[in-house]
Coordinates of C-alpha atoms and ligand atoms in Angstrom, one line a residue:
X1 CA 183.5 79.0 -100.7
X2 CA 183.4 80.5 -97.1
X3 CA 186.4 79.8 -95.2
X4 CA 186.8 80.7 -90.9
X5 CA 189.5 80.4 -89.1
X6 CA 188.9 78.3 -85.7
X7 CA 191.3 79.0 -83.0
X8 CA 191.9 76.3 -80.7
X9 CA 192.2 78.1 -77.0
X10 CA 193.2 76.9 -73.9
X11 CA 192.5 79.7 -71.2
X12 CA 192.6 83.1 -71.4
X13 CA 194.9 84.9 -74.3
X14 CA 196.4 81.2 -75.3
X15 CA 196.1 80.5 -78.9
X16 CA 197.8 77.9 -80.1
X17 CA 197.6 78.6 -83.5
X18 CA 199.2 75.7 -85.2
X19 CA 196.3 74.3 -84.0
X20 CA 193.9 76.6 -85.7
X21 CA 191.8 74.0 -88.5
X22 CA 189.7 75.2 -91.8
X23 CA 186.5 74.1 -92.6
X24 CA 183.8 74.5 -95.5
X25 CA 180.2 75.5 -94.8
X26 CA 178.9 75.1 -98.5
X27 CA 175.5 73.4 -98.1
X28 CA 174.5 71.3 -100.5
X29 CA 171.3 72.3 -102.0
X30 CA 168.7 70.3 -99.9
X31 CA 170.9 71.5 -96.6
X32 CA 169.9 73.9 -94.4
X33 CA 173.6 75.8 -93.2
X34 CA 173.6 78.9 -90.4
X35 CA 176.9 80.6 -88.9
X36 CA 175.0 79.2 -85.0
X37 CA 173.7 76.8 -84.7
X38 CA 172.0 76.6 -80.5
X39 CA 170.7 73.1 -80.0
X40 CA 167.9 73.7 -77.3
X41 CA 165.4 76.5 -76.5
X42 CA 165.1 76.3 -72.8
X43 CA 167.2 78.4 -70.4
X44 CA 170.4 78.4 -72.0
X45 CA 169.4 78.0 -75.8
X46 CA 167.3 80.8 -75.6
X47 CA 169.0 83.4 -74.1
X48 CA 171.9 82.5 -76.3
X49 CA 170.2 83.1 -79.4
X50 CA 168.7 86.7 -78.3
X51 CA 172.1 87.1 -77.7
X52 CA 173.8 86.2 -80.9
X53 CA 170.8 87.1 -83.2
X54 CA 170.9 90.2 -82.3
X55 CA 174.1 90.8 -82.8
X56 CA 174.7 88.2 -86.1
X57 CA 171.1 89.9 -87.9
X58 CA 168.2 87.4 -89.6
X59 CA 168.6 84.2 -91.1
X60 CA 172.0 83.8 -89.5
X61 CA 171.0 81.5 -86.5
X62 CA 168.9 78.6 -85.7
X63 CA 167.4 77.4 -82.7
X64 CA 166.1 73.7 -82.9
X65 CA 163.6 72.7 -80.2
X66 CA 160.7 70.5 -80.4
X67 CA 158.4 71.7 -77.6
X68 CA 156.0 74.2 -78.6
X69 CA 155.6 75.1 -75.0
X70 CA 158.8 77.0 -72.7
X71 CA 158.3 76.2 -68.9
X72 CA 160.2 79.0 -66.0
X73 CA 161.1 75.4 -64.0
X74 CA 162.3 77.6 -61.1
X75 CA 158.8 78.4 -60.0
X76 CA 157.6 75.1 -60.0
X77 CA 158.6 75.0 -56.5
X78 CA 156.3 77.5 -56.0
X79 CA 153.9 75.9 -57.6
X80 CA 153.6 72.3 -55.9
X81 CA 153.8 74.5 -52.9
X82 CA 150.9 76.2 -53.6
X83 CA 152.1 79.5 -53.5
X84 CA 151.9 80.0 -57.5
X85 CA 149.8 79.1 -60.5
X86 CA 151.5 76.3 -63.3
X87 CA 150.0 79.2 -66.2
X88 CA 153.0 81.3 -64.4
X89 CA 155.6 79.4 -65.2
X90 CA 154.4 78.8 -68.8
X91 CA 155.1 80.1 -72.4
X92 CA 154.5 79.4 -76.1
X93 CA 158.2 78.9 -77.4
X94 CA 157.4 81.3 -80.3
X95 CA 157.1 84.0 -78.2
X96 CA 160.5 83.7 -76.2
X97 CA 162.6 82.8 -78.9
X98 CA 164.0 85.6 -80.9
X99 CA 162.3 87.0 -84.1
X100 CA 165.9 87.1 -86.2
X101 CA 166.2 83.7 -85.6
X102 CA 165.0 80.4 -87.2
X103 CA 163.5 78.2 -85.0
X104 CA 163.7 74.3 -86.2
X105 CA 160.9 72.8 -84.8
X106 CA 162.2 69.1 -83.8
X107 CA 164.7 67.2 -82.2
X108 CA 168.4 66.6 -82.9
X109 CA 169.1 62.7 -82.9
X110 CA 172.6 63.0 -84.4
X111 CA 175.4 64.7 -83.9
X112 CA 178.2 65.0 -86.7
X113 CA 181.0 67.3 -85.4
X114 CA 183.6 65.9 -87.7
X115 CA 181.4 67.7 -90.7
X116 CA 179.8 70.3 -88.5
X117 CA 176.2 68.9 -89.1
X118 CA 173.5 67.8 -86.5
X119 CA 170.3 65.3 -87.6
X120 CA 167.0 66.1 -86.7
X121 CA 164.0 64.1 -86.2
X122 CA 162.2 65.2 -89.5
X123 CA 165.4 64.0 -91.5
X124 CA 166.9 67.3 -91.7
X125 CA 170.6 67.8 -92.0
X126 CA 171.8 71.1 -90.8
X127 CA 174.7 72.8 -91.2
X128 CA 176.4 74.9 -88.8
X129 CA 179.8 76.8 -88.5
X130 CA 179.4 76.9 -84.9
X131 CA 177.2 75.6 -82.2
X132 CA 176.2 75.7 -78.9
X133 CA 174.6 72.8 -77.1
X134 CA 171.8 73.4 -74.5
X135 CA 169.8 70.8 -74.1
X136 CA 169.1 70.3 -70.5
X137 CA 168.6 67.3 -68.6
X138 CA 166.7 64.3 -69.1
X139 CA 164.5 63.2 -66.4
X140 CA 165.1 59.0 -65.7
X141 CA 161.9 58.6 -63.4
X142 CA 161.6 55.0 -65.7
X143 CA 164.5 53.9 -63.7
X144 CA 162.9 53.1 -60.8
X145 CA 160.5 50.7 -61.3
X146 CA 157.3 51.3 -60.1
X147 CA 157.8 55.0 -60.5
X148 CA 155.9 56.3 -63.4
X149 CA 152.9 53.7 -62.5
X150 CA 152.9 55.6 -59.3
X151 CA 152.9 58.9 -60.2
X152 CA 150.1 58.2 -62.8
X153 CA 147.8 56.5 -60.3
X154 CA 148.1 57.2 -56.6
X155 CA 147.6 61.0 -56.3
X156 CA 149.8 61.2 -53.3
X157 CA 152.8 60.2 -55.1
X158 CA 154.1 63.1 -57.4
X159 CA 157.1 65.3 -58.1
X160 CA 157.7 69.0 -58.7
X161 CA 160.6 68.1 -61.4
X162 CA 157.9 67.2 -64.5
X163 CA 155.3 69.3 -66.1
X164 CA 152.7 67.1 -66.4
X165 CA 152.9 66.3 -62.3
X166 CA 154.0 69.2 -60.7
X167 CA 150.3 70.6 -60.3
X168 CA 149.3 67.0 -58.3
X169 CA 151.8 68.2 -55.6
X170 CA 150.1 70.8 -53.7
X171 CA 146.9 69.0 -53.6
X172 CA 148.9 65.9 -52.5
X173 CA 150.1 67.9 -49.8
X174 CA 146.3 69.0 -48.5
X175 CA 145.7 65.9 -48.1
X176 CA 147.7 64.1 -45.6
X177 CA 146.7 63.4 -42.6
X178 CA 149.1 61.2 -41.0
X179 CA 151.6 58.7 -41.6
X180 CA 154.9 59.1 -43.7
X181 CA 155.4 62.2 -46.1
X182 CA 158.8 60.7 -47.6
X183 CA 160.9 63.1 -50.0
X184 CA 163.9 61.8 -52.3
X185 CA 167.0 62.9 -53.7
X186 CA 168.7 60.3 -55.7
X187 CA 171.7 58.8 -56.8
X188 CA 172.7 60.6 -59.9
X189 CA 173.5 64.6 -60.6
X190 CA 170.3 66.8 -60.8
X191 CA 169.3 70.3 -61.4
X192 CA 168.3 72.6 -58.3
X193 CA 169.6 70.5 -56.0
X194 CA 167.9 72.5 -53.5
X195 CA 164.8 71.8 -54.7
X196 CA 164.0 68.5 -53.2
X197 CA 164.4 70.1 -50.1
X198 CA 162.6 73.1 -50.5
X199 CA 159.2 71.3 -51.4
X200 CA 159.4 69.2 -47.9
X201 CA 159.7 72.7 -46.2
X202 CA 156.5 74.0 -47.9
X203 CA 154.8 70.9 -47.2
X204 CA 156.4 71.0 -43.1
X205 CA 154.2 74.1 -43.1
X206 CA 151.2 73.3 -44.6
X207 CA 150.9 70.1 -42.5
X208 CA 151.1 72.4 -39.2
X209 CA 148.7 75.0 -41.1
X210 CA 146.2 72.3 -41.5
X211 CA 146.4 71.0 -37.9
X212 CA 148.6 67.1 -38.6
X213 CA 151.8 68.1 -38.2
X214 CA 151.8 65.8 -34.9
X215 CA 150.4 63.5 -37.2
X216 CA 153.0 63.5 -40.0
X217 CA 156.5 62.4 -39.9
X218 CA 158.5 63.9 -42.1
X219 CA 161.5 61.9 -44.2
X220 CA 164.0 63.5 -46.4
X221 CA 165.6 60.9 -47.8
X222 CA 168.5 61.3 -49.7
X223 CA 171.3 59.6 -51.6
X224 CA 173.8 61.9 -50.7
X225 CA 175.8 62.4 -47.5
X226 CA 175.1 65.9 -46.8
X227 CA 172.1 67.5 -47.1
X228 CA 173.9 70.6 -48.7
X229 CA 176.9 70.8 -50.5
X230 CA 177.9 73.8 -49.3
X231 CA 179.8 74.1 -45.7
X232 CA 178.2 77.4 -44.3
X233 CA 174.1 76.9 -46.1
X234 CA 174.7 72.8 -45.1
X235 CA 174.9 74.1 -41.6
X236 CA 172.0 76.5 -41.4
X237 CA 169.5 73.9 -43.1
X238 CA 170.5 71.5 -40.3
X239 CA 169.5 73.8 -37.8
X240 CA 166.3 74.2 -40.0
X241 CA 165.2 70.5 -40.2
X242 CA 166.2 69.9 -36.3
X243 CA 163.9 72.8 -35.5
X244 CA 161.3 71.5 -37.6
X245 CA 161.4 67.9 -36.6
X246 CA 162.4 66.7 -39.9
X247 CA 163.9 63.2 -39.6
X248 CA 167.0 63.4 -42.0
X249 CA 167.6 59.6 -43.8
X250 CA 171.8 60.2 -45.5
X251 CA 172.8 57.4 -47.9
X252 CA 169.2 56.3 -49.2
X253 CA 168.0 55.7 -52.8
X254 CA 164.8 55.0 -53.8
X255 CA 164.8 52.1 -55.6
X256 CA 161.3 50.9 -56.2
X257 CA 157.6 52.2 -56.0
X258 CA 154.9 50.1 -54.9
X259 CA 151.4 52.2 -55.1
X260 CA 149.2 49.2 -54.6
X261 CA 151.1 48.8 -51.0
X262 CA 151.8 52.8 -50.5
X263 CA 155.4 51.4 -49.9
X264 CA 158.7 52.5 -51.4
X265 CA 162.0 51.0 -51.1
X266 CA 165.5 52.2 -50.3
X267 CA 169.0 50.7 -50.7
X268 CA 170.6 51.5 -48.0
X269 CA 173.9 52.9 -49.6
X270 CA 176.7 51.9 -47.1
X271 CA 175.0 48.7 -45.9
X272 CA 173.8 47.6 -49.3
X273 CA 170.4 46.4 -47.2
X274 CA 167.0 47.1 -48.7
X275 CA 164.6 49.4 -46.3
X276 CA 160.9 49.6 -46.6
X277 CA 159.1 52.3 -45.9
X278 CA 155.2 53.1 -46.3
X279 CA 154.1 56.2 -47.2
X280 CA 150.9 58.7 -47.1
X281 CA 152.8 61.2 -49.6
X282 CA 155.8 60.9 -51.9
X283 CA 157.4 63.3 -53.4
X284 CA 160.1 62.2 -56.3
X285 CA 163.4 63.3 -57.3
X286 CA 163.6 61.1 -60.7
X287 CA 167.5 59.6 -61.4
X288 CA 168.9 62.4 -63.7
X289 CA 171.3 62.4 -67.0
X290 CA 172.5 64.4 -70.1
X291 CA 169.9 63.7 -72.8
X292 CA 170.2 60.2 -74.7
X293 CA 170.7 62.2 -78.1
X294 CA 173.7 63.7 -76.7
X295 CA 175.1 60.4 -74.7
X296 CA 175.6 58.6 -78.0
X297 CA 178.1 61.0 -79.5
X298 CA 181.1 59.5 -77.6
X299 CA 183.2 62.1 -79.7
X300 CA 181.2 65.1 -77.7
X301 CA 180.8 63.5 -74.0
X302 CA 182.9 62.7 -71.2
X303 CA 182.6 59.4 -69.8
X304 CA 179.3 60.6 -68.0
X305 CA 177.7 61.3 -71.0
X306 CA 177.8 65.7 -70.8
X307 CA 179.2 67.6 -73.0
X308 CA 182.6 67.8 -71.9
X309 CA 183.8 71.6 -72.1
X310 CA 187.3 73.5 -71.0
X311 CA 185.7 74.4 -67.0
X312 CA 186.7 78.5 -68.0
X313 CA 186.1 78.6 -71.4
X314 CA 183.3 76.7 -71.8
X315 CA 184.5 75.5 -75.2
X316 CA 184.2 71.7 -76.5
X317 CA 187.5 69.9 -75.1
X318 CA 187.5 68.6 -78.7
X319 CA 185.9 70.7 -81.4
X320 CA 186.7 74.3 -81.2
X321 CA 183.3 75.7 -82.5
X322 CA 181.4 73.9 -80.0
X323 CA 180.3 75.2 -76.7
X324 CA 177.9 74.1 -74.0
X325 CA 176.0 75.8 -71.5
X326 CA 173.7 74.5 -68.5
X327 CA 172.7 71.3 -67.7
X328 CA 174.0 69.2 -70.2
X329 CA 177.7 70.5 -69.7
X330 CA 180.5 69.1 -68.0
X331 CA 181.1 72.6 -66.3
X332 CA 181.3 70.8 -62.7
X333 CA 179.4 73.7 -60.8
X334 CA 175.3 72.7 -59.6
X335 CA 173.1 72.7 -62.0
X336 CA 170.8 75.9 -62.3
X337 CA 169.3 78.7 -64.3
X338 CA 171.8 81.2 -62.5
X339 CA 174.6 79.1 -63.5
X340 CA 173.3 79.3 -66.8
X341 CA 173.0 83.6 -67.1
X342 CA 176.9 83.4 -65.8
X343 CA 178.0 80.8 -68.5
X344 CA 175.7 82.7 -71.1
X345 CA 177.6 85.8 -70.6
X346 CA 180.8 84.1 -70.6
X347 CA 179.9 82.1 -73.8
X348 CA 178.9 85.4 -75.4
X349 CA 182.2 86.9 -75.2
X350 CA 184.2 83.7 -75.8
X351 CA 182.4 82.8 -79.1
X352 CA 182.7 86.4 -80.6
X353 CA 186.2 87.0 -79.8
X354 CA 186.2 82.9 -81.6
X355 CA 184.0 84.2 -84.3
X356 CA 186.5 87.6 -84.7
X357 CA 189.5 85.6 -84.3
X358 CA 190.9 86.6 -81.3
X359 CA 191.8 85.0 -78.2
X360 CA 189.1 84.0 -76.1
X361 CA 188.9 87.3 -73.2
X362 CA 186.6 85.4 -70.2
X363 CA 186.4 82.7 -67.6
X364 CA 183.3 81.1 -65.5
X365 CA 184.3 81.1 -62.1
X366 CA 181.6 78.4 -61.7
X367 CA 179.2 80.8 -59.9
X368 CA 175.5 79.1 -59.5
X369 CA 172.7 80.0 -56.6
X370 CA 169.9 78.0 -55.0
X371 CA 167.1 80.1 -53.4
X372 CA 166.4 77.7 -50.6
X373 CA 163.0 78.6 -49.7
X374 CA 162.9 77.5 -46.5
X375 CA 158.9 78.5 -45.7
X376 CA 156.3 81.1 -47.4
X377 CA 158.4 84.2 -47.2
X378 CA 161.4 82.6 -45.8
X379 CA 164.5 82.0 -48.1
X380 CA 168.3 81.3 -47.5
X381 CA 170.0 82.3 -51.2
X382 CA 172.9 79.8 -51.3
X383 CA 175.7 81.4 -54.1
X384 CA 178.6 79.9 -54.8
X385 CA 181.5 79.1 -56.9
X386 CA 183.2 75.7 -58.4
X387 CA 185.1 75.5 -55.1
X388 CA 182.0 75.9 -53.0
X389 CA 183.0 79.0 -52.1
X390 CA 180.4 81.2 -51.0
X391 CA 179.9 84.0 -53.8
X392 CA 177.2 86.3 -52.3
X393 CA 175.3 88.9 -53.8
X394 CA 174.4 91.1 -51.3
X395 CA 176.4 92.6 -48.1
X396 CA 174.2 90.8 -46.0
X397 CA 174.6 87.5 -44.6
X398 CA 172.3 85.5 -46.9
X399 CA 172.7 82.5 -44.8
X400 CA 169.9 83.6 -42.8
X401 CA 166.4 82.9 -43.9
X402 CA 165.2 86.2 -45.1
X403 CA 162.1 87.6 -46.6
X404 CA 163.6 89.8 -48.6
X405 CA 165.1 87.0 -51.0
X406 CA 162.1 84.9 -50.6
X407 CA 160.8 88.3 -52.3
X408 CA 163.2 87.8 -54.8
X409 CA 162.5 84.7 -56.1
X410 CA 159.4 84.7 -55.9
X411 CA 158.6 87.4 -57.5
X412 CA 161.7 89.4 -59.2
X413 CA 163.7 86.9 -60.4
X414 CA 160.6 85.7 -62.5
X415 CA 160.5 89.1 -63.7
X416 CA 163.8 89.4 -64.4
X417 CA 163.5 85.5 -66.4
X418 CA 160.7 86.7 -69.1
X419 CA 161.7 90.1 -69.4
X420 CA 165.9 90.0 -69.2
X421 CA 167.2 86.7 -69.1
X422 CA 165.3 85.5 -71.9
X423 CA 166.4 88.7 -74.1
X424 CA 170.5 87.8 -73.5
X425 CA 170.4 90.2 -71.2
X426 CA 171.3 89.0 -67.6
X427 CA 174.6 88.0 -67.1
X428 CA 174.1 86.5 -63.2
X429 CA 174.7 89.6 -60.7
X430 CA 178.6 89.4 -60.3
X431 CA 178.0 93.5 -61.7
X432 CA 175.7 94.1 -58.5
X433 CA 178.4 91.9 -56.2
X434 CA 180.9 94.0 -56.9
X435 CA 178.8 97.5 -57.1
X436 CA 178.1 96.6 -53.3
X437 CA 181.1 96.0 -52.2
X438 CA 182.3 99.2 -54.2
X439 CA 185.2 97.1 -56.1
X440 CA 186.9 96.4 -52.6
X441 CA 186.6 92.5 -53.0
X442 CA 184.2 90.1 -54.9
X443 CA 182.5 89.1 -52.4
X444 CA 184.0 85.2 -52.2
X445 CA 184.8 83.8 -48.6
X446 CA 186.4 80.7 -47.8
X447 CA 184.1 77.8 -46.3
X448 CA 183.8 78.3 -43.0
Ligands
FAD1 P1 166.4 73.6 -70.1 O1 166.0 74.9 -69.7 O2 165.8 72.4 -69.4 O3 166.3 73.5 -71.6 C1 166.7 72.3 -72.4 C2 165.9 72.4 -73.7 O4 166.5 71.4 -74.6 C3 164.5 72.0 -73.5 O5 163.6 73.0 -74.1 C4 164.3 70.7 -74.3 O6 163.1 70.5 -75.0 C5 165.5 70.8 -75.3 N1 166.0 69.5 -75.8 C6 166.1 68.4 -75.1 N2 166.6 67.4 -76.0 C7 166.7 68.0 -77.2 C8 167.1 67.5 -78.5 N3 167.5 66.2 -78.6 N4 167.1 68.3 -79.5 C9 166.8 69.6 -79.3 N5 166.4 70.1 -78.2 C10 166.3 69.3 -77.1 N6 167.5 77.1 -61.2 C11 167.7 78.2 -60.5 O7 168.6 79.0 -60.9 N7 167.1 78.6 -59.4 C12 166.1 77.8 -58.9 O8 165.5 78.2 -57.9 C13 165.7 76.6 -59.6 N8 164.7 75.8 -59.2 C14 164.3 74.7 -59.9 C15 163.3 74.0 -59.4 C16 162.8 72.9 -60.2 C17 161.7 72.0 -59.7 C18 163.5 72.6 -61.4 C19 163.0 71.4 -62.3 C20 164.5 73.3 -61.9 C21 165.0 74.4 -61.1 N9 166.1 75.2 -61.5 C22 166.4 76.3 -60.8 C23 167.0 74.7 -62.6 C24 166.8 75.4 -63.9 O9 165.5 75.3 -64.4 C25 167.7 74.7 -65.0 O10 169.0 74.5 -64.4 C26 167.8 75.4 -66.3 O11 166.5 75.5 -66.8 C27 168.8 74.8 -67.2 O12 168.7 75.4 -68.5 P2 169.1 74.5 -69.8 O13 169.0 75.4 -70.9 O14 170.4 73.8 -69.5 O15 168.0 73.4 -69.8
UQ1_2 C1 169.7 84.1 -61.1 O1 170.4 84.8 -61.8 C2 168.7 83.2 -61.7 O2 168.6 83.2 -63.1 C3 167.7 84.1 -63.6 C4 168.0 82.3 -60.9 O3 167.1 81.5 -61.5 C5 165.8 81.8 -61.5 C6 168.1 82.3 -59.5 O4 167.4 81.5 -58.8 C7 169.1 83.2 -58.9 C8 169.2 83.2 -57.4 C9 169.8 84.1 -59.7 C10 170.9 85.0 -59.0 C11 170.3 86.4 -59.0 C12 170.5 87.3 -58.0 C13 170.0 88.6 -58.1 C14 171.3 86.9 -56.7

């Protein structure tokens, strides 16, 4: 019988050993067992198992995702703004997911963490001695009624956050004319919380190439207060959107679609009063959670339902060989890909040292970065840390709208996805941040 030894770790070189619990991983003989076990193949669950396959060898873990198809979702921006191709951002899973690894074609529907086993939807029961969860967001566009009807009827209503309607939004955008081209953010976490913005920008500047910009009135209307949560990019965007004539709407969520009337409806979120509005184009933001597998095991999640993880470790709060990376974490940072290669190299190092038995050696630092594309080859890059702290890259001021980093996202970091990221091999550029600042500081200044 295999035994490991799981330390239990709280922060950097703590083990509290007493802590430290034995388990079995005998299978039984119709049970499938693996030393990982990465629930997930998107972002996170992918480049974590080029990562650990590579250095674990064949047959030793398992990837279980159902979709046969992997999707870059950062260029999907791009995309609905007509400035890429949908075949871009697309993938069969069998050719991003590492050879030395199995890959479980299916979903998990339970979790078991008390006897280290996960459910899939074929019935299988698999075995694991550790995991790491990556299962990304689910997308709650059923919660506003009215929505999906919409977006699978009235071709001006669509949203860049779904595969099967991102490619109505740039055509949606051709053809208005006049009227109200309303954009939401809603009520609930997301990932890219740029991106609702970003769209509107590209859209701003195809109604003025198409002569109706005088025409158009363009609404962001979000749920939050700000319309960055970042001090220093919060106040160049404002400057963006007053140049632009773009009307601003704080403290609105959408809470109803009405495509037979072109209207949609808005609590107002300090007065509690309902506001209609009628619209030529809609672009959606759907209500946002941690995946309803993962919600039901109240032994995993906080009370928000995400995995709730140590915020530097990474590391289950509860079960030592669990970690959790990306969008279904707790890790209180925004929710992106580049959050995702800084947590994946932290994870890396965590679980081996685990793995090893030795203390855990790194901590996140939150890090995450939103390309704001602001216009066809004009991009602020917001980075930043769990503080909001601005963490920036490069010793330039990336507040400005640049084309150099619209360059980069739109056509390195894509690169850098299929070719690096993908592979366990990109780590987020705290390396480069330091290499430019030749080791004098990290490149972290206080919100202005
Ligand atoms: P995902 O990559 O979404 O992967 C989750 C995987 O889990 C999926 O493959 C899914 O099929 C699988 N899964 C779900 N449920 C189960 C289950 N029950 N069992 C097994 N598997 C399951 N990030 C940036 O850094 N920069 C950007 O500019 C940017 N722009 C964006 C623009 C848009 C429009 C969108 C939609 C996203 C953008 N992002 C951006 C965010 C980025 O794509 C995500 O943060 C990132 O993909 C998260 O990785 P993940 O592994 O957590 O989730
Ligand atoms: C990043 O690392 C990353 O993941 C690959 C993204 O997702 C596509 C990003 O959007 C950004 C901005 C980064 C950060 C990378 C650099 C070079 C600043």
């Amino acid at each position: 019988m295999q035994m490991i030894r799981v330390f239990v770790q709280r922060g950097r070189g703590a083990c509290i050993s007493n802590a430290c619990r034995f388990f079995s991983t005998t299978p039984s003989a119709d049970q499938k067992s693996y030393k990982l076990v990465v629930v997930g193949g998107g972002t996170g669950g992918c480049s974590t198992a080029a990562r650990f396959s590579h250095h674990l060898g064949k047959g030793k873990v398992a990837v279980i995702e159902p979709s046969e198809t992997h999707f870059y979702q950062p260029l999907w921006t791009l995309v609905g703004g007509g400035l890429k191709t949908f075949e871009e951002t697309v993938r069969p899973t069998k050719d991003v997911l590492p050879k030395k690894c199995d890959w479980i074609k299916a979903k998990v529907v339970n979790f078991d963490p008390d006897n280290n086993t996960v459910t899939t939807s074929d019935g299988q029961k698999i075995k694991y001695d550790f995991m790491v969860v990556c299962m990304g967001m689910q997308l709650n566009f059923n919660q506003i009624p009215g929505a999906l009807e919409a977006l699978k009827s009235d071709p001006q209503v669509v949203s860049n956050y779904a595969p099967w309607t991102v490619q109505k939004t740039f055509p949606a955008i051709k053809n208005t004319r006049d009227g109200n081209a309303i954009f939401t953010f809603p009520n609930t976490p997301i990932k890219c919380a740029g991106a609702p913005q970003k769209i509107m920008y590209l859209a701003e500047e195809q109604f003025r190439k198409n002569g109706v910009r005088d025409k158009v009135t363009v609404l962001y209307n979000t749920a939050l207060g700000v319309i960055f949560g970042v001090k220093k990019y919060a106040g160049r965007l404002l400057k963006v959107v007053e140049k632009r004539n773009i009307k601003v709407n704080y403290k609105r969520n959408l809470i109803e679609v009405k495509p037979d009337k072109k209207e949609a409806v808005f609590e107002n979120l300090d007065s509690g009063e309902k506001e209609t509005y009628t619209y030529s184009m809609l672009h959606l933001t759907p209500p946002m959670s941690a995946p309803d597998e993962l919600r039901q095991c109240k032994k995993l999640v906080n009370d928000a339902g995400y995995l709730e993880v140590n915020n530097e470790t990474l590391q289950s709060t509860r079960y030592p060989n669990i970690f959790s990376i990306g969008d279904c974490s707790s890790a209180p940072t925004s929710k992106t890909a580049a959050a995702v290669a800084s947590q994946g190299g932290v994870v890396m190092k965590n679980l081996t040292a685990l793995m090893n038995g030795k203390p855990m050696p790194k901590k996140y630092d939150g890090y995450t970065s939103c390309p704001l594309i602001t216009a066809k080859g004009r991009c602020i890059l917001a980075e930043f840390d769990y503080n909001g702290n601005p963490l920036e890259t490069f010793p330039i001021d990336q507040g400005k709208e640049r084309w150099s980093m619209y360059h980069l996202k739109a056509d390195v970091l894509p690169y850098m996805y299929w070719n690096q990221m993908l592979k366990g091999h990109w780590n987020g550029p705290s390396f480069f941040r330091k290499a430019f600042r030749l080791g004098l500081s990290d490149g972290s200044t206080k919100q202005s």
